[in-house]
mmCIF file of C-alpha atoms and ligand atoms in Angstrom:
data_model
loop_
_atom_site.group_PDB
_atom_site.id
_atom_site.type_symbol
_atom_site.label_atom_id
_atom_site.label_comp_id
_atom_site.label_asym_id
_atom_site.label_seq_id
_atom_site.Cartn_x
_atom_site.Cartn_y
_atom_site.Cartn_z
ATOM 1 C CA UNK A 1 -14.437 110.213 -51.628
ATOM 2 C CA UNK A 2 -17.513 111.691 -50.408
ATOM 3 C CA UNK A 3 -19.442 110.033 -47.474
ATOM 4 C CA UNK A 4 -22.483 107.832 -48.707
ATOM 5 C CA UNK A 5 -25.536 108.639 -46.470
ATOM 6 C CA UNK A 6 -27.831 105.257 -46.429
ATOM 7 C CA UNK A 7 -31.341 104.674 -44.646
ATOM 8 C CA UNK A 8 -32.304 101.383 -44.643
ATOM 9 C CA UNK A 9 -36.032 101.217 -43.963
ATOM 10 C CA UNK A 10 -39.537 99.339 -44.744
ATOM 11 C CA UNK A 11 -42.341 100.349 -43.297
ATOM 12 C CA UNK A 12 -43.555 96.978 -41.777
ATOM 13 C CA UNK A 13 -41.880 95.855 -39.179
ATOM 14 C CA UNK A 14 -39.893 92.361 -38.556
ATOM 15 C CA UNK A 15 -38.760 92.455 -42.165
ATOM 16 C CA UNK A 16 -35.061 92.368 -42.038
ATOM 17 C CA UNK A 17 -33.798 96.244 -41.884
ATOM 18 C CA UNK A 18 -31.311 95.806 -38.503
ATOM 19 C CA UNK A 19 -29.812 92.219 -39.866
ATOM 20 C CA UNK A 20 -29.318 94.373 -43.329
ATOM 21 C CA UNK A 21 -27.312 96.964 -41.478
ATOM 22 C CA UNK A 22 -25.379 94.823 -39.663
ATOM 23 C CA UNK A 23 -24.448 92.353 -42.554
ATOM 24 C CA UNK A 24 -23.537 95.865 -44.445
ATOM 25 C CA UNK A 25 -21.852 97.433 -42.479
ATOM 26 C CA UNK A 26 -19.310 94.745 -41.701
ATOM 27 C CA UNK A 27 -19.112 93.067 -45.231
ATOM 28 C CA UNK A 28 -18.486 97.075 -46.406
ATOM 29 C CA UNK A 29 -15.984 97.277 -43.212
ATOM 30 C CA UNK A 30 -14.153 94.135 -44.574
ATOM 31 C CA UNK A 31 -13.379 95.832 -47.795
ATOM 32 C CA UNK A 32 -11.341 98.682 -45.810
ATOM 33 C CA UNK A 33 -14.113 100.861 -46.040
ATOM 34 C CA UNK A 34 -14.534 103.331 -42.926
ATOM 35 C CA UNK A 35 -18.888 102.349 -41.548
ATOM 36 C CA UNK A 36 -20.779 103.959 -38.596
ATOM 37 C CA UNK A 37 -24.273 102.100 -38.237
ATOM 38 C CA UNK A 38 -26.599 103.996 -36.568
ATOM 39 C CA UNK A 39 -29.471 102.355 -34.924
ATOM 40 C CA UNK A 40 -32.157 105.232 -34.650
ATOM 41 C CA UNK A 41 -35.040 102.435 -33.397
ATOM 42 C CA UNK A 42 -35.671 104.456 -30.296
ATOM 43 C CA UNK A 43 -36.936 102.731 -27.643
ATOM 44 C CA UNK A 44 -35.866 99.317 -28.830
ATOM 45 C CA UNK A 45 -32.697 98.914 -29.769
ATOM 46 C CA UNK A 46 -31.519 95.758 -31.603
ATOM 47 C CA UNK A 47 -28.203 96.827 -33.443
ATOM 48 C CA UNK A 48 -25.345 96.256 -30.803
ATOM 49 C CA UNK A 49 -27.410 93.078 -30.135
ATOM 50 C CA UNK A 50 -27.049 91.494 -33.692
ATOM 51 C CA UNK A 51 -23.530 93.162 -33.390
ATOM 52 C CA UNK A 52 -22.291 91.373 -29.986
ATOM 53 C CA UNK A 53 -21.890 94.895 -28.681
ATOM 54 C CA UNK A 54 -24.834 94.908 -25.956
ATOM 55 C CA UNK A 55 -22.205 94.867 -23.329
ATOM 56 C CA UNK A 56 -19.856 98.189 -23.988
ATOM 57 C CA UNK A 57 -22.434 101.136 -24.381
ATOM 58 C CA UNK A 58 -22.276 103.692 -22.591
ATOM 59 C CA UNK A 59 -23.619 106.876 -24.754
ATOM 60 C CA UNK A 60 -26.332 106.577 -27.145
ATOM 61 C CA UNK A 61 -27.792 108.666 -29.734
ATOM 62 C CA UNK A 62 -29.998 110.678 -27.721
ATOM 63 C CA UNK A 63 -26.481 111.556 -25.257
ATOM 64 C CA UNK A 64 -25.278 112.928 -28.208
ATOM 65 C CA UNK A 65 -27.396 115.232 -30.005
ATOM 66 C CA UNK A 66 -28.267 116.189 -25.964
ATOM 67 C CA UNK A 67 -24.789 117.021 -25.659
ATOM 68 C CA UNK A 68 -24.783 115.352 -22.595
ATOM 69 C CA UNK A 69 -21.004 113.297 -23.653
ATOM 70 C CA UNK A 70 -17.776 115.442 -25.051
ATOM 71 C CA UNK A 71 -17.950 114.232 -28.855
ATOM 72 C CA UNK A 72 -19.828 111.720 -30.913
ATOM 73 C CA UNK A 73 -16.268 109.697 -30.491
ATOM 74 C CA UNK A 74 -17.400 108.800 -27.189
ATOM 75 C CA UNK A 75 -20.722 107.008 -27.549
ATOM 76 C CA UNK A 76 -18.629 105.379 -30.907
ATOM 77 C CA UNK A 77 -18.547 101.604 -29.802
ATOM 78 C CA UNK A 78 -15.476 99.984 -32.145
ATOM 79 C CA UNK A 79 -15.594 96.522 -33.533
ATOM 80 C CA UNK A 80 -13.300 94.453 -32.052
ATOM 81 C CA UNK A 81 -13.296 92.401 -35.494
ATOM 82 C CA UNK A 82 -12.767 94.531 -37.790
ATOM 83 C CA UNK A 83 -10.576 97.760 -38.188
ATOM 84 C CA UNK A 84 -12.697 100.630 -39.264
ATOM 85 C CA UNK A 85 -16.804 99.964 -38.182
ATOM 86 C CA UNK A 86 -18.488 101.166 -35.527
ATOM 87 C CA UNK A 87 -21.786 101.594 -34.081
ATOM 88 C CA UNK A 88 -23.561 104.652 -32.791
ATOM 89 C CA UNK A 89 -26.310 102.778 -30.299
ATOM 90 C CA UNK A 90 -30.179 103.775 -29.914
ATOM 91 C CA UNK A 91 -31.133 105.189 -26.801
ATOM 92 C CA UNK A 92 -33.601 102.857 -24.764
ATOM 93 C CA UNK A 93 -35.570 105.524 -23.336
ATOM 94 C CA UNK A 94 -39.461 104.796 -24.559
ATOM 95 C CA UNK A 95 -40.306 109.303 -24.986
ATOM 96 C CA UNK A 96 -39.550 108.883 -28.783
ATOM 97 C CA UNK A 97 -39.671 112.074 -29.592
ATOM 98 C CA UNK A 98 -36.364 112.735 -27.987
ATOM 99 C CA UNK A 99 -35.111 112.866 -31.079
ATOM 100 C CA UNK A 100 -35.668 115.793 -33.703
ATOM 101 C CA UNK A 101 -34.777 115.439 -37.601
ATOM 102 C CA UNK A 102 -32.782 118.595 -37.681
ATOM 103 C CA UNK A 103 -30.635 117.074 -34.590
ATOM 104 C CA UNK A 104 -29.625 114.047 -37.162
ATOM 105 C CA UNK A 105 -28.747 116.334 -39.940
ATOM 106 C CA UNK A 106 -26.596 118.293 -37.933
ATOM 107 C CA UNK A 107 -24.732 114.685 -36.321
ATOM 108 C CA UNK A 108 -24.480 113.301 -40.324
ATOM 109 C CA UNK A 109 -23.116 115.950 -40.830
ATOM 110 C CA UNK A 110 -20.071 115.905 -38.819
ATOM 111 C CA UNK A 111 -19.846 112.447 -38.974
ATOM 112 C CA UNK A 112 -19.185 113.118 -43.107
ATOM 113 C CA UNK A 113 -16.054 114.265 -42.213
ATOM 114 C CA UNK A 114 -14.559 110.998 -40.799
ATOM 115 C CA UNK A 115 -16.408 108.308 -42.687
ATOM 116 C CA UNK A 116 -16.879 106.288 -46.082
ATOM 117 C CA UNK A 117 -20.277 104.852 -45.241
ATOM 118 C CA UNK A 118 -23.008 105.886 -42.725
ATOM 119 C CA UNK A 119 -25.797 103.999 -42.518
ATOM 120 C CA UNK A 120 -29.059 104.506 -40.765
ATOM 121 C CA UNK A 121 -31.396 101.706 -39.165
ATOM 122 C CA UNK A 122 -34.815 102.649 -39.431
ATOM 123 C CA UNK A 123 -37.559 101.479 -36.755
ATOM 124 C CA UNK A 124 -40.622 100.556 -38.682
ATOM 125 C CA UNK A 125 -43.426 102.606 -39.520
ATOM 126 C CA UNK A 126 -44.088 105.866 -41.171
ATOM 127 C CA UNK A 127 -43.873 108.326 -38.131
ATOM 128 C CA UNK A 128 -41.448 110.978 -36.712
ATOM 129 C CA UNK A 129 -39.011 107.394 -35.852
ATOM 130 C CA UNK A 130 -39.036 107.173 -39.831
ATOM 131 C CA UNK A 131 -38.723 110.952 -40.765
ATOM 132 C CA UNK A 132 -35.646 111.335 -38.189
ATOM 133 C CA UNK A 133 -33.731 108.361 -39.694
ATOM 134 C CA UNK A 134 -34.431 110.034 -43.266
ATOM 135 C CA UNK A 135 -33.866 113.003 -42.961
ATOM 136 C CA UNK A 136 -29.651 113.541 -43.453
ATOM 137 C CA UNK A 137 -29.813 110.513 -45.598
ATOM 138 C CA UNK A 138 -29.355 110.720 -49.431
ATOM 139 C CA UNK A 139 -29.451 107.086 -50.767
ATOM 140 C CA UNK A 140 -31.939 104.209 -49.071
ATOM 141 C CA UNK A 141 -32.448 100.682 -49.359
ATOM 142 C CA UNK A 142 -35.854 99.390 -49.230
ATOM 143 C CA UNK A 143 -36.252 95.461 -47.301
ATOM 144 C CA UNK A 144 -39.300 93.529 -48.165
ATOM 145 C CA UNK A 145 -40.098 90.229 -47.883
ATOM 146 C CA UNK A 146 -42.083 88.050 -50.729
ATOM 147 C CA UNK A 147 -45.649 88.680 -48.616
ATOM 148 C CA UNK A 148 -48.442 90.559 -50.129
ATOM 149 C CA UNK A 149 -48.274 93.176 -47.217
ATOM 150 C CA UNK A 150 -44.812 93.679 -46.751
ATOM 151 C CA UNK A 151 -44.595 94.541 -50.419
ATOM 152 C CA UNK A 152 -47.584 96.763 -50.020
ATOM 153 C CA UNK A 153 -45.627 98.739 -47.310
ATOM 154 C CA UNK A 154 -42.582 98.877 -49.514
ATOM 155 C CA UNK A 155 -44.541 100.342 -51.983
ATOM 156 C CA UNK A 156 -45.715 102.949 -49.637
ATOM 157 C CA UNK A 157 -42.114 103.758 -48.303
ATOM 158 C CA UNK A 158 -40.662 104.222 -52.048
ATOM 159 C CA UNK A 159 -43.417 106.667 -52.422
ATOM 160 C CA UNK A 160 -42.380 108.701 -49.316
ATOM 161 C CA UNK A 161 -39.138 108.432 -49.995
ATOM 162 C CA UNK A 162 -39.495 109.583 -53.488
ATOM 163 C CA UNK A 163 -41.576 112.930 -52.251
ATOM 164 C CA UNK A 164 -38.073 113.635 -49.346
ATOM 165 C CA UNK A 165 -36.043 113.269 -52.618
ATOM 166 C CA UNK A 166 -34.897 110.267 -52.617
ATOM 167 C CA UNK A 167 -36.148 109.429 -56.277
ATOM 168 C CA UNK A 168 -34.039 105.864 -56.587
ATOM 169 C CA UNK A 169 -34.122 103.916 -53.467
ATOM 170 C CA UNK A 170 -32.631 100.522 -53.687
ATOM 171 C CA UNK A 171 -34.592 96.913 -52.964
ATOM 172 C CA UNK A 172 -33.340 94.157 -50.835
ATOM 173 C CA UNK A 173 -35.645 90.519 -51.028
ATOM 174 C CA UNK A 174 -35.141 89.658 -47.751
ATOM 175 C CA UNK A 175 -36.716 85.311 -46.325
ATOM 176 C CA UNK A 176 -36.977 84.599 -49.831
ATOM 177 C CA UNK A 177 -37.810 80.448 -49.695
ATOM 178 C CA UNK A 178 -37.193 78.462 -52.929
ATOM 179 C CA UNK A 179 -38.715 75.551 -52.280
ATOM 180 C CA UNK A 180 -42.102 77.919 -51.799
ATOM 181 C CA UNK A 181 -41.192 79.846 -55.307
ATOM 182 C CA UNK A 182 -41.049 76.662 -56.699
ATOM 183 C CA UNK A 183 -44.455 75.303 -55.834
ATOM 184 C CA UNK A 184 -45.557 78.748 -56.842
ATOM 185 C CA UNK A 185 -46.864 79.624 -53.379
ATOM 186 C CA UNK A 186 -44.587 82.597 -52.944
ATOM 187 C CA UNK A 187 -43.757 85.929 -55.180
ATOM 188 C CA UNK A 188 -40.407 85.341 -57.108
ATOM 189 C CA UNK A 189 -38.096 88.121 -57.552
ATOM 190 C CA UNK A 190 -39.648 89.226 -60.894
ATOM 191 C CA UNK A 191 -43.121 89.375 -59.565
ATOM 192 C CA UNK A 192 -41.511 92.006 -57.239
ATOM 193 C CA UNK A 193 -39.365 93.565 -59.359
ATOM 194 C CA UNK A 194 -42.872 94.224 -61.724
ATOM 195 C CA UNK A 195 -44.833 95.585 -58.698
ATOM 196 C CA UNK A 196 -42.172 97.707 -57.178
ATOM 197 C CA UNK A 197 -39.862 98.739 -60.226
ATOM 198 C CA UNK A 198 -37.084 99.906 -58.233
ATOM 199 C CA UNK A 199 -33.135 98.861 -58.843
ATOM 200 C CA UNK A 200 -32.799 95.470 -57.184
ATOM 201 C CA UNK A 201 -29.680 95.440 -55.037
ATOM 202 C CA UNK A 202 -30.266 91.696 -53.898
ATOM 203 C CA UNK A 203 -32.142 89.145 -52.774
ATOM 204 C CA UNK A 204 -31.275 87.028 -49.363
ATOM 205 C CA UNK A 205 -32.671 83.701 -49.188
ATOM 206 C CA UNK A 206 -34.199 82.279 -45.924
ATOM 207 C CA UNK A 207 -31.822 80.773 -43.321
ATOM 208 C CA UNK A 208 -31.406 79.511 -40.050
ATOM 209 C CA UNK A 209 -27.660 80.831 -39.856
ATOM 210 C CA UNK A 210 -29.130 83.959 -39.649
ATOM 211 C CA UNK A 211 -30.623 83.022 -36.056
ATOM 212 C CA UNK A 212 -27.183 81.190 -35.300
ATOM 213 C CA UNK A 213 -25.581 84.487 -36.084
ATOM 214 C CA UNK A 214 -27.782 86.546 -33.961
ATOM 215 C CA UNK A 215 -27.566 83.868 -30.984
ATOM 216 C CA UNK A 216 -23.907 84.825 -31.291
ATOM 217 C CA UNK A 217 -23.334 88.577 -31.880
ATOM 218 C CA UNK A 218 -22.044 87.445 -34.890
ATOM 219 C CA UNK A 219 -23.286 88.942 -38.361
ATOM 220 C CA UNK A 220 -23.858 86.559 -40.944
ATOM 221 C CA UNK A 221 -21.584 87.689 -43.554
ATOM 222 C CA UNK A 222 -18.803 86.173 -41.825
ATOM 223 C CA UNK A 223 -19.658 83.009 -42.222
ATOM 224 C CA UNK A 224 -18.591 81.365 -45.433
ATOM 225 C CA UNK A 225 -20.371 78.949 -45.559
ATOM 226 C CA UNK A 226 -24.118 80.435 -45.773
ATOM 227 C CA UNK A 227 -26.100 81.347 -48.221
ATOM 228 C CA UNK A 228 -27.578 84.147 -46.521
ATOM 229 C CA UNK A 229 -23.820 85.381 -46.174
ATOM 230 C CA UNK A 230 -22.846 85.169 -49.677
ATOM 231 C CA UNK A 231 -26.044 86.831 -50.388
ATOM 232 C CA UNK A 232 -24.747 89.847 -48.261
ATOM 233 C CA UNK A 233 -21.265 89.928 -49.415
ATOM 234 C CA UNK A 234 -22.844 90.358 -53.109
ATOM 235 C CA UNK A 235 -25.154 92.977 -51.855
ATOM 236 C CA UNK A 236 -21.716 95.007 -50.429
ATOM 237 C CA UNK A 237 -20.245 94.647 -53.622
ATOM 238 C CA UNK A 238 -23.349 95.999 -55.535
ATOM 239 C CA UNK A 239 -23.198 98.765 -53.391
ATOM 240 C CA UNK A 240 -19.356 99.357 -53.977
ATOM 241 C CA UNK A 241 -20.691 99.472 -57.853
ATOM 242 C CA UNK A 242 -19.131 96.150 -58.911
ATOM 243 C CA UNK A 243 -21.761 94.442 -61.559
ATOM 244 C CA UNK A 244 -22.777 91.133 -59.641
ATOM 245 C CA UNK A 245 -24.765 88.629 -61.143
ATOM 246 C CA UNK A 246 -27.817 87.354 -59.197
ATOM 247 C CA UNK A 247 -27.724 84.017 -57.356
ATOM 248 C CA UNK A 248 -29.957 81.721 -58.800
ATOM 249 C CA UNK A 249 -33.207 80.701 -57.021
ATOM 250 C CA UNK A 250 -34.534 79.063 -60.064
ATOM 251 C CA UNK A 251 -37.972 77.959 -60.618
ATOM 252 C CA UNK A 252 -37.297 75.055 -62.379
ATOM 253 C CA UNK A 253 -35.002 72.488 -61.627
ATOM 254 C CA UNK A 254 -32.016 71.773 -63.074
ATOM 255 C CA UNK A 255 -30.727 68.856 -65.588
ATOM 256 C CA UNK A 256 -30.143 66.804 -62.229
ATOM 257 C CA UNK A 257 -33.360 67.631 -60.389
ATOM 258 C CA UNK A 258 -35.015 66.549 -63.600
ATOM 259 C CA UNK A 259 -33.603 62.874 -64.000
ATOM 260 C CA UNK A 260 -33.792 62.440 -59.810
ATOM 261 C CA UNK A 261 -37.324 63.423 -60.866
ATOM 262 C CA UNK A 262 -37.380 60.777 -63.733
ATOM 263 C CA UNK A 263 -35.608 58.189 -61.185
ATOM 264 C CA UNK A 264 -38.115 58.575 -58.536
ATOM 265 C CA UNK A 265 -41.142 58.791 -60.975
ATOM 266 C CA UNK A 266 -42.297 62.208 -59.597
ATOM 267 C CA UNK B 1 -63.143 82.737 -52.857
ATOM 268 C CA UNK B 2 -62.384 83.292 -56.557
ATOM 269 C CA UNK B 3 -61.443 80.759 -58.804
ATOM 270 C CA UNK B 4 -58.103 81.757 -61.290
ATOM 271 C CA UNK B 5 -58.879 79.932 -64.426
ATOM 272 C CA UNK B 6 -55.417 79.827 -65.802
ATOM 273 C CA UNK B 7 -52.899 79.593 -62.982
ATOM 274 C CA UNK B 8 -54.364 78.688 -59.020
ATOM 275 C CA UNK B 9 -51.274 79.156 -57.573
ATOM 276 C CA UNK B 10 -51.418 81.697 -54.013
ATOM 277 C CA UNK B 11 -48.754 82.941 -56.068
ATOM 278 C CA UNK B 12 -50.822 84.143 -58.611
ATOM 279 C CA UNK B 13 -53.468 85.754 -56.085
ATOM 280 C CA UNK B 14 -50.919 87.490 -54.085
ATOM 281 C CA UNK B 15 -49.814 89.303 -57.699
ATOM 282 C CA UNK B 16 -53.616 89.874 -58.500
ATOM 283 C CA UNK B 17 -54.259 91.283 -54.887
ATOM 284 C CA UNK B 18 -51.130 93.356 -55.240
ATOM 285 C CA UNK B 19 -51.990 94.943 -58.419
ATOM 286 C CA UNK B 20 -55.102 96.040 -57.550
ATOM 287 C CA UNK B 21 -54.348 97.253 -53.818
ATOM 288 C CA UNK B 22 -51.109 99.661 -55.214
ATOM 289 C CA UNK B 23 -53.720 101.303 -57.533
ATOM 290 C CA UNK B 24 -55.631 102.098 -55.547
ATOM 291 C CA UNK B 25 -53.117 103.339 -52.477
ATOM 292 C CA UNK B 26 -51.054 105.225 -55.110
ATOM 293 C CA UNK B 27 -53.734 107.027 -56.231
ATOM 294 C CA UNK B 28 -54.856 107.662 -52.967
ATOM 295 C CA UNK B 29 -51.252 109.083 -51.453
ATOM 296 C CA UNK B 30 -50.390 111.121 -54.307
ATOM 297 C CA UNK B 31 -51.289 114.196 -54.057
ATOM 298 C CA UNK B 32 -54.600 115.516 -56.319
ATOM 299 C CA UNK B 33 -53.583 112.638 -58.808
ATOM 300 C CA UNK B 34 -57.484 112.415 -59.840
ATOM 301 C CA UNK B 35 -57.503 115.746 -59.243
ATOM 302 C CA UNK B 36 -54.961 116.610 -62.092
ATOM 303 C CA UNK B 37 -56.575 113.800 -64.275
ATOM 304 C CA UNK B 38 -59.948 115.909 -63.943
ATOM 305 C CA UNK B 39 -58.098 119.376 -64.762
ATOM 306 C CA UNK B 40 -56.643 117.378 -67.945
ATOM 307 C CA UNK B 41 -60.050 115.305 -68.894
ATOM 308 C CA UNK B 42 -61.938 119.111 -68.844
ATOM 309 C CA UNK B 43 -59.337 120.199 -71.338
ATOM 310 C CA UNK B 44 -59.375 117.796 -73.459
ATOM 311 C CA UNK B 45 -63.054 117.467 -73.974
ATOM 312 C CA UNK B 46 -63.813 121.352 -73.713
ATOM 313 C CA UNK B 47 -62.271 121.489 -77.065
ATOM 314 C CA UNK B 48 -65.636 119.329 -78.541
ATOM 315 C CA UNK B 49 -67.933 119.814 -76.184
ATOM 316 C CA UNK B 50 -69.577 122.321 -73.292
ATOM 317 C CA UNK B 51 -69.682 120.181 -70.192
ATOM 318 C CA UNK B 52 -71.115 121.114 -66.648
ATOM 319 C CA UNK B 53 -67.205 121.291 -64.481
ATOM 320 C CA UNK B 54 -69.333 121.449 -61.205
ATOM 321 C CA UNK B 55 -71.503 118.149 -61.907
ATOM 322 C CA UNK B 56 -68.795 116.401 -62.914
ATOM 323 C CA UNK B 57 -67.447 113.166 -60.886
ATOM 324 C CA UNK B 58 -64.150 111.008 -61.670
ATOM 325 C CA UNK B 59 -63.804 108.065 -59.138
ATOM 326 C CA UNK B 60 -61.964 105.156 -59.110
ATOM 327 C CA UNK B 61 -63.455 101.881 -58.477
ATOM 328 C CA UNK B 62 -62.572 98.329 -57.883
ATOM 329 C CA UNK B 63 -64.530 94.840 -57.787
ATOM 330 C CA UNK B 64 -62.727 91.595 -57.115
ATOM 331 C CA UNK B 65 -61.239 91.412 -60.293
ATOM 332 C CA UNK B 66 -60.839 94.880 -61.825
ATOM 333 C CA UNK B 67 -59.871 98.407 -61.333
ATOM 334 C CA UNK B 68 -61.542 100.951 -63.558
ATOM 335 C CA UNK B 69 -61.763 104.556 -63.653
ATOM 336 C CA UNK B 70 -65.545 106.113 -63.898
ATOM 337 C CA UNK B 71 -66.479 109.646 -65.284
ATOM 338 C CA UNK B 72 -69.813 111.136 -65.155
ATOM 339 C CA UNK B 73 -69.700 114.217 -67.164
ATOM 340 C CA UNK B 74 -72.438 115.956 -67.979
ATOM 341 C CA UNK B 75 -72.194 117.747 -71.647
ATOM 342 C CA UNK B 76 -74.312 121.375 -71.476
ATOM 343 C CA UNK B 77 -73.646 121.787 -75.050
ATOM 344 C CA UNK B 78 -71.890 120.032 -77.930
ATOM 345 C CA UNK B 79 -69.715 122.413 -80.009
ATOM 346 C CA UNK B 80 -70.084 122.635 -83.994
ATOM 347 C CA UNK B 81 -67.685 120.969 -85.798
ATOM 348 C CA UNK B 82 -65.935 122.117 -88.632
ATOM 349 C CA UNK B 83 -66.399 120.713 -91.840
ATOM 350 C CA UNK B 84 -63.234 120.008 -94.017
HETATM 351 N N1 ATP C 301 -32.972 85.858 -44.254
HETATM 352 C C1 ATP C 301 -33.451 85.502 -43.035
HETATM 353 N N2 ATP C 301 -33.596 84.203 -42.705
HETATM 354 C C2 ATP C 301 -34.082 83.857 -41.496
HETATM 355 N N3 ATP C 301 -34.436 84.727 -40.550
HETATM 356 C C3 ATP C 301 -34.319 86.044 -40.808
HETATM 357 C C4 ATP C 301 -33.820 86.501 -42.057
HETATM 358 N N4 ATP C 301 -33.794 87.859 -42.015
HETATM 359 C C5 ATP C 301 -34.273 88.220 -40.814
HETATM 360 N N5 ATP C 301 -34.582 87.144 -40.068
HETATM 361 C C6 ATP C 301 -35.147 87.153 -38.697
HETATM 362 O O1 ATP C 301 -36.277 87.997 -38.706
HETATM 363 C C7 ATP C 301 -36.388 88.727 -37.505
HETATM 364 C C8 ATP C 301 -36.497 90.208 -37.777
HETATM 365 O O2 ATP C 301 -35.287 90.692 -38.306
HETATM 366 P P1 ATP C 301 -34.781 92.175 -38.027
HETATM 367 O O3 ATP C 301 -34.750 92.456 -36.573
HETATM 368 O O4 ATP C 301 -33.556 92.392 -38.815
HETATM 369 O O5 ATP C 301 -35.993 92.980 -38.683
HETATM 370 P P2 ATP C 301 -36.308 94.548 -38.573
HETATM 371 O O6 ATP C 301 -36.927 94.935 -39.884
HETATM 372 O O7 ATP C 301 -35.119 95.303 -38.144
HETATM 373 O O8 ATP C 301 -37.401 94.549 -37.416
HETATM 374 P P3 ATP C 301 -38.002 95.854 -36.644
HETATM 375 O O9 ATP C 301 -39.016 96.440 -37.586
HETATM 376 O O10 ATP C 301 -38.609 95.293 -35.415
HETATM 377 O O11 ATP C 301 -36.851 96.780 -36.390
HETATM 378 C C9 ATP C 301 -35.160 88.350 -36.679
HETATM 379 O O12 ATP C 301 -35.544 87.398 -35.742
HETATM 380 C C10 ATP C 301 -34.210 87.769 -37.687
HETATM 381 O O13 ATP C 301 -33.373 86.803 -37.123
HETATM 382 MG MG1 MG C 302 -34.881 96.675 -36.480
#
């Protein structure tokens, strides 16, 4: 199987790309697939934070197109969880032009060789940080949240994307609240799916494991328990081209809500 | 503020708000959009009518509620038609 090049990207910032990656990367990881995440967010690095992986770097990105380590293999940092993902860390050096597009094409490439899955975290914005983590990809996912601006931005990266070739990016809903959808004071998924007409890969609710998970090093997709988790497993198995349906975050409520509606007179 | 006669939800606005912001940034970030609507709108009406291509104006403008797309066009002759 060929290796599947993803950038995962918005524009704004705070929106949800680095949890995406990491929930990816390990949910696609659990199903035997071979992952490198690379966190291109020079500068600022998040990734091995949100993977529990702060503690073992010692080469970054910029080592390695600098060939200033061996091989690629050695700035690699392996989960200890799972067989098969690893993470290629950002460099925390603030001169972010350190890093040229043509220097990321040329690392993809190689990395093709040995894995199913690589996929790129994008630092926000639209400058030379967004071009470089574009670049060698081939498929991207686009994370919004239900706000009038971060869907503006999204808007704005499916257009770029579209002009580097990159004609179907994919849309993750990232904080979605329903108890705000149901009041009507936040943009549902078909309001979004109207304004931005792109394939909808998911939609991840808001939740507070996600902080627990990130307290612990510990993406979310682990736990069975969450919402936010299940969310991400369906997203991996989306990706892996299995037809999932859509969790519900309906608008009205069910048969029960309606008669506990009745009961308490509301 | 305005008021939404059928639905007041901030749901509603941010859809409203939305719509009429992406018109006018995509028309704005792709490239010569208006300007290959002009090239097109001279075509088609050069077939009927003489028009002055340097006087001409195509904008796109927006009030609160609306988007619409304005042409001044000024006609230098009108060509004869042909009976049938
Ligand atoms: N579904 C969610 N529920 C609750 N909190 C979330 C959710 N998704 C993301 N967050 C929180 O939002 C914050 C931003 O997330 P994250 O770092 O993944 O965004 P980002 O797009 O990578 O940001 P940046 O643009 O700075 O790189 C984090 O504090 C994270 O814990
Ligand atoms: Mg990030």
């Amino acid at each position: 199987m060929a290796a599947r090049v993803i950038v995962v990207t918005s524009g704004k910032g705070g929106v949800g790309k680095t949890t995406t990656v990491a929930n990816l990367g390990t949910g696609l990881a659990l199903r035997q697939k071979k992952v490198v995440m690379i966190d291109t967010d020079i500068g600022l690095r998040n990734l091995d934070l949100l993977m529990g992986m702060e503690n073992r770097i010692c080469f970054d990105l910029i080592n390695v197109v600098e060939n200033e380590c061996r091989s690629y293999r050695q700035a690699l940092i392996k989960d200890k969880r799972v067989e098969n993902l690893y993470l290629l860390p950002a460099s925390q050096i603030k001169n972010k032009d350190a890093l040229k597009a043509e220097q990321m094409i040329k690392l993809v490439e190689q990395l093709k060789e040995e894995f199913d899955y690589i996929l790129i975290d994008s630092p926000a914005g639209i400058e030379s940080g967004f071009e470089n983590a574009v670049a060698p990809a081939t498929e991207a996912i686009v994370v919004t949240n239900p706000e009038v601006p971060a869907v503006r931005d999204a808007d704005r990266i499916i257009g770029l994307l579209q002009a580097k070739k990159i004609y179907e990016p994919m849309l993750v809903l990232n904080r979605l609240r329903s108890d705000m959808v149901k009041k009507r004071d936040m943009l549902d998924v078909d309001d979004i799916n109207d304004i931005l007409a792109i394939k909808l890969l998911g939609v991840v609710p808001e939740d507070e494991q996600i902080i627990v998970a990130t307290n612990k090093g510990e993406p979310v997709v682990f736990n069975q328990q969450s919402k936010a988790g299940e969310a991400f497993r369906n997203i991996v198995r989306r990706l892996e081209g299995e037809a999932v349906p859509f969790m519900s975050f309906n608008t009205e409520p069910g048969v029960f809500g309606r008669f506990w509606k009745m009961l308490h007179g509301k | 503020m305005k008021l939404f006669r059928e639905d007041p939800s901030s749901k509603s606005q941010a859809v409203e708000r939305l719509r009429l912001v992406l018109i006018h940034d995509r028309a704005k970030v792709s490239i010569g959009l208006l300007e290959l609507l002009r090239n097109e709108i001279i075509n088609a009406i050069s077939k009927y009518v003489e028009i002055d291509e340097k006087q001409m104006e195509i904008e796109l403008n927006s009030t609160e509620e609306k988007a619409e797309l304005v042409a001044n066009i000024p006609v230098l002759k009108v060509r004869r038609a042909i009976d049938h």
